[in-house]
Amino acid sequence: MLPLSLLRAATGSPLLVELKDGTTYNGRLGTCDAWMNMNLTDVICTSATGERFWKLPSCYIRGSAIKYLRLSDAALEKAVEDEKELAQRSPAGRGGGRGRGRFDNSAGRGGRGRGRSGPSTGRGGGAGRGRTSAGRGRSGGRGPATQTSSS
Amino acid sequence: MSTSTEKTTHRKESILELAKMMDTVVQVKCLGGRELKGTLKGYDDLVNLVLEDCIEYIRDAETQMPTDRSRKLGLAVIRGTQVSLVAPQEGAEEIANPFVAAEDDE
């Protein structure tokens, strides 16, 4: 099971997020995306020292700032169910492939950017285009060959 | 909060609805630990923010905990790559330890 699939299954359930600086946020997961950015609601923020507490009606957390998440058992069960549903809809291997395919279509930069970190959008796009230009290179190679054959 | 079967967001849409928070006071925490508060005047897809009448909360030198002292920054542009948290200030408050009271939670 992919971590982000588990996270998506956890939408609507409570979870705990600890950030890299040690602050923890307990709240209900709203939406999340391919970069693990998330919206939480009814959040209790605890300082890193564990001494101070704040209540926030909602907050947005950057995925890159997260150290780890703790999910409820309900979220895990739901994720397992979602996996089964996905596997039933199509053959097992392709089901997983299509899952990742969806990522590429809808979050193109995120999908390709997974290997590399966020702000490399130019290069990410370049990698995609690079494939097509290589294709053209090959046809260019055939070009002169056809010319010589005609002459 | 969309609950479509796909559950993935379109590339151009951010899950952060900054449009809703425009002209409201927001709290922004930065990766280095700085805490800022200001009126959201502008934003973009990369979560670069424009905050008006921005205040930075000074942290205690040893513990790095936010104190009551602050300094005014005025109109500031916050780089999106450094943002770790964005929260509307409306309804936000400091509270006593909630976990001691409710032992059922977690």
Short mmCIF file of C-alpha atoms in Angstrom, two decimals:
data_model
loop_
_atom_site.label_atom_id
_atom_site.label_comp_id
_atom_site.label_asym_id
_atom_site.label_seq_id
_atom_site.Cartn_x
_atom_site.Cartn_y
_atom_site.Cartn_z
CA MET A 1 0.00 0.00 0.00
CA LEU A 2 1.33 3.40 -0.91
CA PRO A 3 1.72 5.92 1.92
CA LEU A 4 -0.25 8.55 0.05
CA SER A 5 -3.10 6.09 -0.59
CA LEU A 6 -3.21 5.50 3.15
CA LEU A 7 -3.30 9.23 3.74
CA ARG A 8 -6.10 9.75 1.25
CA ALA A 9 -8.09 6.99 2.93
CA ALA A 10 -7.60 8.81 6.23
CA THR A 11 -9.48 11.92 5.09
CA GLY A 12 -12.22 12.72 7.56
CA SER A 13 -10.61 10.87 10.44
CA PRO A 14 -8.50 12.29 13.27
CA LEU A 15 -4.77 12.17 13.08
CA LEU A 16 -1.67 13.58 14.70
CA VAL A 17 0.99 15.33 12.68
CA GLU A 18 4.42 16.09 14.06
CA LEU A 19 6.45 18.62 12.16
CA LYS A 20 10.18 18.70 11.81
CA ASP A 21 10.40 21.37 14.49
CA GLY A 22 8.62 19.16 17.04
CA THR A 23 5.24 20.92 17.14
CA THR A 24 2.32 18.51 16.98
CA TYR A 25 -1.09 19.08 15.47
CA ASN A 26 -4.04 16.93 16.41
CA GLY A 27 -6.94 17.34 14.08
CA ARG A 28 -9.30 15.89 11.55
CA LEU A 29 -7.87 15.50 8.06
CA GLY A 30 -9.67 17.52 5.42
CA THR A 31 -7.96 17.39 2.06
CA CYS A 32 -4.49 16.29 1.08
CA ASP A 33 -2.46 16.25 -2.09
CA ALA A 34 0.40 14.50 -3.78
CA TRP A 35 2.97 16.58 -1.88
CA MET A 36 1.44 15.54 1.43
CA ASN A 37 0.24 19.10 2.05
CA MET A 38 -2.91 18.84 4.11
CA ASN A 39 -5.79 20.79 5.55
CA LEU A 40 -6.76 19.93 9.11
CA THR A 41 -9.86 21.05 11.01
CA ASP A 42 -10.51 21.38 14.76
CA VAL A 43 -6.82 21.37 15.44
CA ILE A 44 -5.04 21.34 18.78
CA CYS A 45 -1.49 22.54 18.39
CA THR A 46 1.02 21.48 21.02
CA SER A 47 4.39 23.14 21.24
CA ALA A 48 7.55 21.09 20.86
CA THR A 49 8.17 21.25 24.61
CA GLY A 50 4.65 20.04 25.33
CA GLU A 51 3.93 22.98 27.59
CA ARG A 52 1.76 25.25 25.48
CA PHE A 53 -1.41 24.49 23.60
CA TRP A 54 -3.44 26.34 21.02
CA LYS A 55 -6.75 25.62 19.41
CA LEU A 56 -7.08 26.38 15.69
CA PRO A 57 -10.34 25.96 13.79
CA SER A 58 -8.40 24.98 10.69
CA CYS A 59 -4.89 24.98 9.36
CA TYR A 60 -2.85 24.09 6.30
CA ILE A 61 0.34 22.14 6.78
CA ARG A 62 3.11 21.90 4.20
CA GLY A 63 4.02 18.34 3.39
CA SER A 64 7.71 19.12 3.38
CA ALA A 65 7.50 20.26 7.01
CA ILE A 66 6.12 16.96 8.30
CA LYS A 67 8.20 14.54 10.30
CA TYR A 68 5.55 11.85 10.77
CA LEU A 69 1.83 11.17 11.07
CA ARG A 70 -0.13 9.00 13.44
CA LEU A 71 -3.40 7.71 12.08
CA SER A 72 -6.37 6.09 13.74
CA ASP A 73 -7.12 2.39 13.27
CA ALA A 74 -10.32 3.35 11.47
CA ALA A 75 -8.24 5.07 8.81
CA LEU A 76 -6.09 1.99 8.31
CA GLU A 77 -9.15 -0.24 7.96
CA LYS A 78 -10.67 2.13 5.44
CA ALA A 79 -7.42 2.16 3.47
CA VAL A 80 -7.36 -1.64 3.34
CA GLU A 81 -10.96 -1.64 2.10
CA ASP A 82 -10.16 0.95 -0.56
CA GLU A 83 -7.25 -1.19 -1.76
CA LYS A 84 -9.50 -4.22 -2.11
CA GLU A 85 -12.06 -2.19 -4.01
CA LEU A 86 -9.40 -0.94 -6.38
CA ALA A 87 -8.09 -4.44 -6.97
CA GLN A 88 -11.60 -5.73 -7.65
CA ARG A 89 -12.34 -3.04 -10.21
CA SER A 90 -9.45 -4.16 -12.41
CA PRO A 91 -6.80 -6.94 -12.37
CA ALA A 92 -4.40 -6.59 -9.46
CA GLY A 93 -1.26 -5.48 -11.33
CA ARG A 94 -2.99 -3.00 -13.55
CA GLY A 95 -5.00 -1.66 -10.64
CA GLY A 96 -1.84 -0.47 -8.99
CA GLY A 97 -0.53 0.87 -12.26
CA ARG A 98 -3.67 2.81 -12.92
CA GLY A 99 -3.51 4.21 -9.47
CA ARG A 100 -0.12 5.65 -10.20
CA GLY A 101 -1.26 6.65 -13.68
CA ARG A 102 -3.93 8.81 -12.12
CA PHE A 103 -1.22 10.55 -10.15
CA ASP A 104 0.67 11.38 -13.30
CA ASN A 105 -2.35 12.76 -15.09
CA SER A 106 -3.82 14.86 -12.37
CA ALA A 107 -0.71 15.94 -10.48
CA GLY A 108 1.79 15.85 -13.30
CA ARG A 109 4.47 17.91 -11.64
CA GLY A 110 3.99 16.08 -8.39
CA GLY A 111 4.18 12.68 -10.04
CA ARG A 112 7.40 13.33 -11.84
CA GLY A 113 8.71 15.48 -9.08
CA ARG A 114 8.49 12.63 -6.61
CA GLY A 115 11.97 11.51 -7.43
CA ARG A 116 13.18 15.06 -7.15
CA SER A 117 12.10 17.67 -4.63
CA GLY A 118 9.42 20.30 -5.28
CA PRO A 119 10.90 23.29 -7.07
CA SER A 120 12.31 21.56 -10.11
CA THR A 121 9.27 22.11 -12.27
CA GLY A 122 11.32 23.30 -15.24
CA ARG A 123 13.44 20.16 -15.25
CA GLY A 124 10.44 17.94 -14.58
CA GLY A 125 8.74 19.33 -17.65
CA GLY A 126 12.00 19.05 -19.55
CA ALA A 127 12.26 15.34 -18.76
CA GLY A 128 8.83 14.81 -20.26
CA ARG A 129 9.64 16.79 -23.35
CA GLY A 130 13.07 15.19 -23.58
CA ARG A 131 11.46 11.89 -24.44
CA THR A 132 9.61 13.33 -27.41
CA SER A 133 12.63 15.20 -28.73
CA ALA A 134 14.62 11.97 -28.62
CA GLY A 135 11.89 10.49 -30.78
CA ARG A 136 12.32 13.30 -33.23
CA GLY A 137 16.06 12.77 -33.20
CA ARG A 138 15.56 9.25 -34.42
CA SER A 139 13.35 10.33 -37.27
CA GLY A 140 15.96 12.98 -38.11
CA GLY A 141 18.49 10.20 -38.42
CA ARG A 142 16.32 8.44 -40.92
CA GLY A 143 15.91 11.68 -42.88
CA PRO A 144 19.37 11.80 -44.48
CA ALA A 145 19.20 8.06 -45.06
CA THR A 146 16.09 8.49 -47.20
CA GLN A 147 17.72 11.32 -49.08
CA THR A 148 20.76 9.25 -50.01
CA SER A 149 18.55 6.38 -51.11
CA SER A 150 16.52 8.66 -53.40
CA SER A 151 19.68 10.17 -54.95
CA MET B 1 -13.75 19.33 0.88
CA SER B 2 -14.36 17.21 -2.20
CA THR B 3 -14.96 13.53 -1.71
CA SER B 4 -14.78 12.37 -5.30
CA THR B 5 -13.82 8.78 -5.97
CA GLU B 6 -10.52 9.95 -7.50
CA LYS B 7 -9.56 11.90 -4.36
CA THR B 8 -6.71 13.59 -6.22
CA THR B 9 -6.67 17.32 -6.87
CA HIS B 10 -6.35 18.88 -10.28
CA ARG B 11 -2.87 20.18 -10.93
CA LYS B 12 -3.87 23.83 -11.06
CA GLU B 13 -5.99 23.75 -7.93
CA SER B 14 -4.30 23.98 -4.60
CA ILE B 15 -5.95 22.31 -1.64
CA LEU B 16 -5.19 25.48 0.28
CA GLU B 17 -8.07 27.81 -0.31
CA LEU B 18 -6.31 31.09 0.16
CA ALA B 19 -9.10 32.88 -1.68
CA LYS B 20 -11.27 32.32 1.38
CA MET B 21 -8.65 33.78 3.69
CA MET B 22 -8.06 36.95 1.68
CA ASP B 23 -8.21 40.11 3.79
CA THR B 24 -8.32 38.09 7.02
CA VAL B 25 -5.63 37.80 9.62
CA VAL B 26 -3.61 34.65 9.21
CA GLN B 27 -0.90 33.03 11.24
CA VAL B 28 2.04 31.71 9.23
CA LYS B 29 4.77 29.51 10.62
CA CYS B 30 8.04 29.25 8.77
CA LEU B 31 10.43 26.34 8.42
CA GLY B 32 13.09 28.00 10.54
CA GLY B 33 10.62 28.47 13.38
CA ARG B 34 9.59 32.06 12.85
CA GLU B 35 5.96 32.88 13.51
CA LEU B 36 4.22 35.63 11.63
CA LYS B 37 0.81 37.13 11.73
CA GLY B 38 -0.67 39.49 9.20
CA THR B 39 -3.57 40.29 6.90
CA LEU B 40 -3.45 38.19 3.76
CA LYS B 41 -3.37 40.51 0.81
CA GLY B 42 -2.10 38.26 -1.93
CA TYR B 43 -0.89 34.79 -2.77
CA ASP B 44 0.01 32.47 -5.63
CA ASP B 45 0.08 28.75 -6.44
CA LEU B 46 3.42 28.33 -4.76
CA VAL B 47 2.00 29.72 -1.49
CA ASN B 48 4.13 32.84 -1.70
CA LEU B 49 2.16 35.26 0.47
CA VAL B 50 1.73 38.98 0.80
CA LEU B 51 0.97 39.96 4.38
CA GLU B 52 -0.01 43.47 5.38
CA ASP B 53 0.80 44.90 8.83
CA CYS B 54 2.83 41.80 9.42
CA ILE B 55 4.14 41.09 12.92
CA GLU B 56 6.88 38.63 13.73
CA TYR B 57 6.74 37.01 17.14
CA ILE B 58 10.08 36.97 18.84
CA ARG B 59 11.23 33.63 20.13
CA ASP B 60 13.00 33.04 23.39
CA ALA B 61 16.73 32.65 22.67
CA GLU B 62 17.16 29.36 24.56
CA THR B 63 13.87 27.54 24.34
CA GLN B 64 12.84 28.90 20.91
CA MET B 65 9.32 29.29 22.30
CA PRO B 66 7.25 32.24 21.06
CA THR B 67 7.02 35.05 23.59
CA ASP B 68 4.71 38.01 23.82
CA ARG B 69 7.27 40.34 22.33
CA SER B 70 6.98 41.06 18.67
CA ARG B 71 8.36 43.29 15.95
CA LYS B 72 6.49 44.98 13.14
CA LEU B 73 7.44 44.14 9.59
CA GLY B 74 4.74 46.09 7.77
CA LEU B 75 3.99 44.91 4.23
CA ALA B 76 5.88 41.67 3.65
CA VAL B 77 6.25 39.03 0.98
CA ILE B 78 6.69 35.55 2.42
CA ARG B 79 8.43 32.97 0.28
CA GLY B 80 6.21 29.93 -0.19
CA THR B 81 9.04 27.42 0.01
CA GLN B 82 9.67 28.44 3.60
CA VAL B 83 6.08 28.22 4.80
CA SER B 84 5.29 25.28 7.06
CA LEU B 85 1.85 26.24 8.32
CA VAL B 86 -0.93 28.66 7.41
CA ALA B 87 -3.89 29.08 9.75
CA PRO B 88 -6.63 31.69 9.89
CA GLN B 89 -6.41 33.54 13.14
CA GLU B 90 -10.17 33.69 13.55
CA GLY B 91 -11.23 31.37 16.34
CA ALA B 92 -7.67 30.51 17.28
CA GLU B 93 -6.82 30.70 20.97
CA GLU B 94 -4.36 29.41 23.48
CA ILE B 95 -5.79 26.76 25.78
CA ALA B 96 -4.83 24.69 28.78
CA ASN B 97 -3.68 21.10 28.32
CA PRO B 98 -6.65 19.42 26.64
CA PHE B 99 -5.24 15.93 26.77
CA VAL B 100 -5.30 15.61 30.53
CA ALA B 101 -9.02 16.33 30.62
CA ALA B 102 -10.11 14.06 27.78
CA GLU B 103 -8.36 10.76 28.35
CA ASP B 104 -10.59 9.02 25.79
CA ASP B 105 -8.87 10.84 22.93
CA GLU B 106 -6.01 8.72 21.64
#
